mmCIF file of C-alpha atoms in Angstrom:
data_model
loop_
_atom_site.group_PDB
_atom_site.id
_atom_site.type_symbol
_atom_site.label_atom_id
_atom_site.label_comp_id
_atom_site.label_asym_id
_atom_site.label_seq_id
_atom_site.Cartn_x
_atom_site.Cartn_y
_atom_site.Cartn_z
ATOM 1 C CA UNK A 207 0.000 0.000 0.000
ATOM 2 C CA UNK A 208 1.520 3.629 -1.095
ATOM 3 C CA UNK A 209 1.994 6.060 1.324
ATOM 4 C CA UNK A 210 -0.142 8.192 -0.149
ATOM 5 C CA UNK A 211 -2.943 5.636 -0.293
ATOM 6 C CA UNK A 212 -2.447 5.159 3.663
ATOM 7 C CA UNK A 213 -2.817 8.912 4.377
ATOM 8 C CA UNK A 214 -5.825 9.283 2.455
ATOM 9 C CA UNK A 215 -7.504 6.469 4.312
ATOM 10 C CA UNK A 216 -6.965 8.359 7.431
ATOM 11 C CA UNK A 217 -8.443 11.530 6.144
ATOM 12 C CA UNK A 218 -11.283 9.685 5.643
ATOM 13 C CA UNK A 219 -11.495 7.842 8.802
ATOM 14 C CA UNK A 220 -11.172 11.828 10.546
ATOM 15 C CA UNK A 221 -14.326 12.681 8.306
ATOM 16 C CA UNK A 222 -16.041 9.441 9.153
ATOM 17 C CA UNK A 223 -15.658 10.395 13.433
ATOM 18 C CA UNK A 224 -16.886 14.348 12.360
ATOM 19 C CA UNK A 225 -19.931 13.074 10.118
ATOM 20 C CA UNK A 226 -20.493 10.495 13.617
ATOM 21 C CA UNK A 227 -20.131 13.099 16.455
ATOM 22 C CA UNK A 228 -22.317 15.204 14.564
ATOM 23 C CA UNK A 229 -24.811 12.586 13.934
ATOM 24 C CA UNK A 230 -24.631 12.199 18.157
ATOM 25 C CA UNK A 231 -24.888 15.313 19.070
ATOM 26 C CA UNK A 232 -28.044 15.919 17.038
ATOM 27 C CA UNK A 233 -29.665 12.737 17.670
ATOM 28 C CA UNK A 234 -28.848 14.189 20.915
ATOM 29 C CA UNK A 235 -30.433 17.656 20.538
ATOM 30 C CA UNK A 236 -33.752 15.613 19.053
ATOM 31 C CA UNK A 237 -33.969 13.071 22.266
ATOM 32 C CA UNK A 238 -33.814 16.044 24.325
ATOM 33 C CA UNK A 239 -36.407 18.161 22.812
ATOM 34 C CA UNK A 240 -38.898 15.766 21.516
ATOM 35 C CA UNK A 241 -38.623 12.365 23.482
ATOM 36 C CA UNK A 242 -37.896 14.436 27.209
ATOM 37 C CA UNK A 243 -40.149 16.985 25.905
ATOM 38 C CA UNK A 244 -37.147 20.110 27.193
ATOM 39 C CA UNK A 245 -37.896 22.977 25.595
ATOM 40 C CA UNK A 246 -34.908 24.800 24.142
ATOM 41 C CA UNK A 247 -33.856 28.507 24.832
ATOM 42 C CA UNK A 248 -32.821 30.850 22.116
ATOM 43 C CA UNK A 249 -28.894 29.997 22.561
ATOM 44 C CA UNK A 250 -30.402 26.668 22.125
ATOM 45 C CA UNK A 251 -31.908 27.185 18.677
ATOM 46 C CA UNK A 252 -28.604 29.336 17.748
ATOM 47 C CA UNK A 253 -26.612 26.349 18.564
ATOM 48 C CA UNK A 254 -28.593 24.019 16.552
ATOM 49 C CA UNK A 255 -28.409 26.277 13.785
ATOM 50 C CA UNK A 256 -25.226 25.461 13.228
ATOM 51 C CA UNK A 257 -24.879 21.782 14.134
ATOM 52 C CA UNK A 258 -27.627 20.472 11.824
ATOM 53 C CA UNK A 259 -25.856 21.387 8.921
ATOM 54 C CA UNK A 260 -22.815 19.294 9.744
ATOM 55 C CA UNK A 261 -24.870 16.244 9.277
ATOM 56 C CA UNK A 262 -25.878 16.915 5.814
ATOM 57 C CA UNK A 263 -22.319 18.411 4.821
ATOM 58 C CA UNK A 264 -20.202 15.621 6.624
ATOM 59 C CA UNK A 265 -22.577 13.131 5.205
ATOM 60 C CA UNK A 266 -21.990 13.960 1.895
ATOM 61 C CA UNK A 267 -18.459 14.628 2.029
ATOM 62 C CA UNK A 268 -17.847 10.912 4.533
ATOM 63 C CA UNK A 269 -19.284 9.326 1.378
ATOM 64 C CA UNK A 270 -18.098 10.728 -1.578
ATOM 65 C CA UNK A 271 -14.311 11.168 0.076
ATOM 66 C CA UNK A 272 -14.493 14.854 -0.382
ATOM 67 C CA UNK A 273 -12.252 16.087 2.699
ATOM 68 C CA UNK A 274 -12.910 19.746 1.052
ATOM 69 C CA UNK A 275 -15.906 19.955 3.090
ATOM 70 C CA UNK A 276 -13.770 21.135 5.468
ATOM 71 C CA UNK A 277 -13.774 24.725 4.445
ATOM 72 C CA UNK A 278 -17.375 24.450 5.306
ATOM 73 C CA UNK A 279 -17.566 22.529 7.894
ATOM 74 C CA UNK A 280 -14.995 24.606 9.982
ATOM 75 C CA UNK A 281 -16.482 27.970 10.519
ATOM 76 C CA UNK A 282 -19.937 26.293 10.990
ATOM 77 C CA UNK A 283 -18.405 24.280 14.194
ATOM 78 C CA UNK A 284 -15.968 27.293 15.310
ATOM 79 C CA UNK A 285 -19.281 29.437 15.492
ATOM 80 C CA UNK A 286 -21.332 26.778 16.958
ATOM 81 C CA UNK A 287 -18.764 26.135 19.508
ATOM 82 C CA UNK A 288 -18.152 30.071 21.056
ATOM 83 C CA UNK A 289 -21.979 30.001 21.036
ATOM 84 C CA UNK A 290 -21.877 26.724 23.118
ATOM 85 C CA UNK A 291 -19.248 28.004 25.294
ATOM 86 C CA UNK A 292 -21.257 31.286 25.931
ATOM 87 C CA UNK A 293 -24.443 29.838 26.337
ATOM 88 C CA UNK A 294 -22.228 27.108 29.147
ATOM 89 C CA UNK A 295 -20.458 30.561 30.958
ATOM 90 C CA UNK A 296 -24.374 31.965 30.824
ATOM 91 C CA UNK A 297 -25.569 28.599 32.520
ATOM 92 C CA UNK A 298 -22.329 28.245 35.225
ATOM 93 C CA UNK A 299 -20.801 31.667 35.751
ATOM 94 C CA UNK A 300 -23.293 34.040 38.454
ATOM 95 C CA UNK A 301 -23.582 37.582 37.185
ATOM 96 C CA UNK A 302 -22.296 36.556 33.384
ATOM 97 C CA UNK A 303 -26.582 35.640 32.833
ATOM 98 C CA UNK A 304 -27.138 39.322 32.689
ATOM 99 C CA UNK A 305 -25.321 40.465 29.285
ATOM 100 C CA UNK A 306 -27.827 39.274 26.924
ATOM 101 C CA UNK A 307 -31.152 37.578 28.537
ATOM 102 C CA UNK A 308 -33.124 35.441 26.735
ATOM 103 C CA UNK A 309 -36.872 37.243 26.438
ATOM 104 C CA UNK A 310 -39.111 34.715 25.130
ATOM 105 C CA UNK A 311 -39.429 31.150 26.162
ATOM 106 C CA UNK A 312 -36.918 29.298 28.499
ATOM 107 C CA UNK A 313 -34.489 31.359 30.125
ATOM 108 C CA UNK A 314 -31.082 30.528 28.809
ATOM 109 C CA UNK A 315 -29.498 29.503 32.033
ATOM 110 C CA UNK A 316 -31.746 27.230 32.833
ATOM 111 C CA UNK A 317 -30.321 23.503 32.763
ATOM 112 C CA UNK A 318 -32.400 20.819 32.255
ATOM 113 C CA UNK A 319 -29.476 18.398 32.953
ATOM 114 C CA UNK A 320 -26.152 19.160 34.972
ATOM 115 C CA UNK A 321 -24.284 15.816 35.617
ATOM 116 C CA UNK A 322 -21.366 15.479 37.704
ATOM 117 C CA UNK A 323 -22.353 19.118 38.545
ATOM 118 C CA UNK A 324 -20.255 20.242 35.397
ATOM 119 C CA UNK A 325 -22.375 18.330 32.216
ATOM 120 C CA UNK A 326 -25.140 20.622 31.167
ATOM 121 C CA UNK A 327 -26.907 20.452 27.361
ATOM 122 C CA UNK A 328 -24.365 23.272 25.916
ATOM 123 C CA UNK A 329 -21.301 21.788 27.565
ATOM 124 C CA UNK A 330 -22.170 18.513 25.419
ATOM 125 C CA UNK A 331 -22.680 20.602 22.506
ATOM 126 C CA UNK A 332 -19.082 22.431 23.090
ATOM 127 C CA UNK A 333 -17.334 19.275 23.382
ATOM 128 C CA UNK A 334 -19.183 17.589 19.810
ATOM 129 C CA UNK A 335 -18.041 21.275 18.146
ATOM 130 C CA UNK A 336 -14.773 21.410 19.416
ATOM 131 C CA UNK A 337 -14.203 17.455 17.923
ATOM 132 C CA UNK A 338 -15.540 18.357 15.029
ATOM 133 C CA UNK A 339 -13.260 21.364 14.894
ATOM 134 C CA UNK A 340 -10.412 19.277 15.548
ATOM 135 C CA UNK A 341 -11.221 17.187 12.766
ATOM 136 C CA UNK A 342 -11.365 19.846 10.840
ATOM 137 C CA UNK A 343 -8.008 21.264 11.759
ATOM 138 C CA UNK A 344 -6.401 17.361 11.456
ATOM 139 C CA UNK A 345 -7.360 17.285 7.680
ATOM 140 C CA UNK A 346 -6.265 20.824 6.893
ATOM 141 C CA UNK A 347 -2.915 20.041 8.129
ATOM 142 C CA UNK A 348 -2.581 17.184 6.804
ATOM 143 C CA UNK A 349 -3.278 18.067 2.965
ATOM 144 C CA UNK A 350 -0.396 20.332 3.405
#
């Protein structure tokens, strides 16, 4: 097997664990929202906004080999993540709630779930952007 052969198979094994986390964390998002019936916030929505996406684009790129997806797929999960991470320092951090409250619906720093006392919805959806950023980052570097 070429060298070049090898490499390409792991490019597509790094697209194959971004097209899976994002499949997760959106099965996720669903199971929350319409199985435990939690209604999400606004940050919620925002966050969503950008992970559904991924699916589609990762999906299409996972089976046609196309690692160029990642010039899409990257600013989608970098923006998905600083929204996560936000919407986590809104949930976690006293006083931080206050910059930008959410007006209709479900407060934003309300958490449905907080495992471990650390684990809330947008901390899961922070770690499943950050892989998929990583992933992202992994192929660039590697078609250098």
């Amino acid at each position: 097997m070429s060298k070049a052969h090898i490499q390409s198979d792991k490019k597509v094994w790094i697209l194959y664990f971004a097209w899976f986390v994002s499949l997760v964390a959106t099965s996720g998002s669903l199971y929350f929202s319409e199985i435990r019936g939690f209604i999400p916030c606004d940050l919620c929505w925002f966050q969503r906004i950008f992970m559904y996406p991924l699916v589609v684009i990762l999906g299409i790129g996972t089976f046609q080999s196309d690692i160029s997806v990642k010039k899409f797929v990257l600013p989608l999960s970098v923006i998905g993540g600083v929204i996560s991470f936000f919407h986590y320092l809104e949930q976690k951090v006293p006083g931080f709630g206050g910059i930008k409250p959410c007006v209709s619906g479900v407060p934003c720093s309300a958490q449905y779930i907080n495992w471990f006392g650390f684990i809330t919805i947008p901390f899961l959806a922070l770690i499943a952007f950050t892989l998929i950023s990583i992933c992202m980052v992994l192929l660039l570097k590697k078609s250098k």
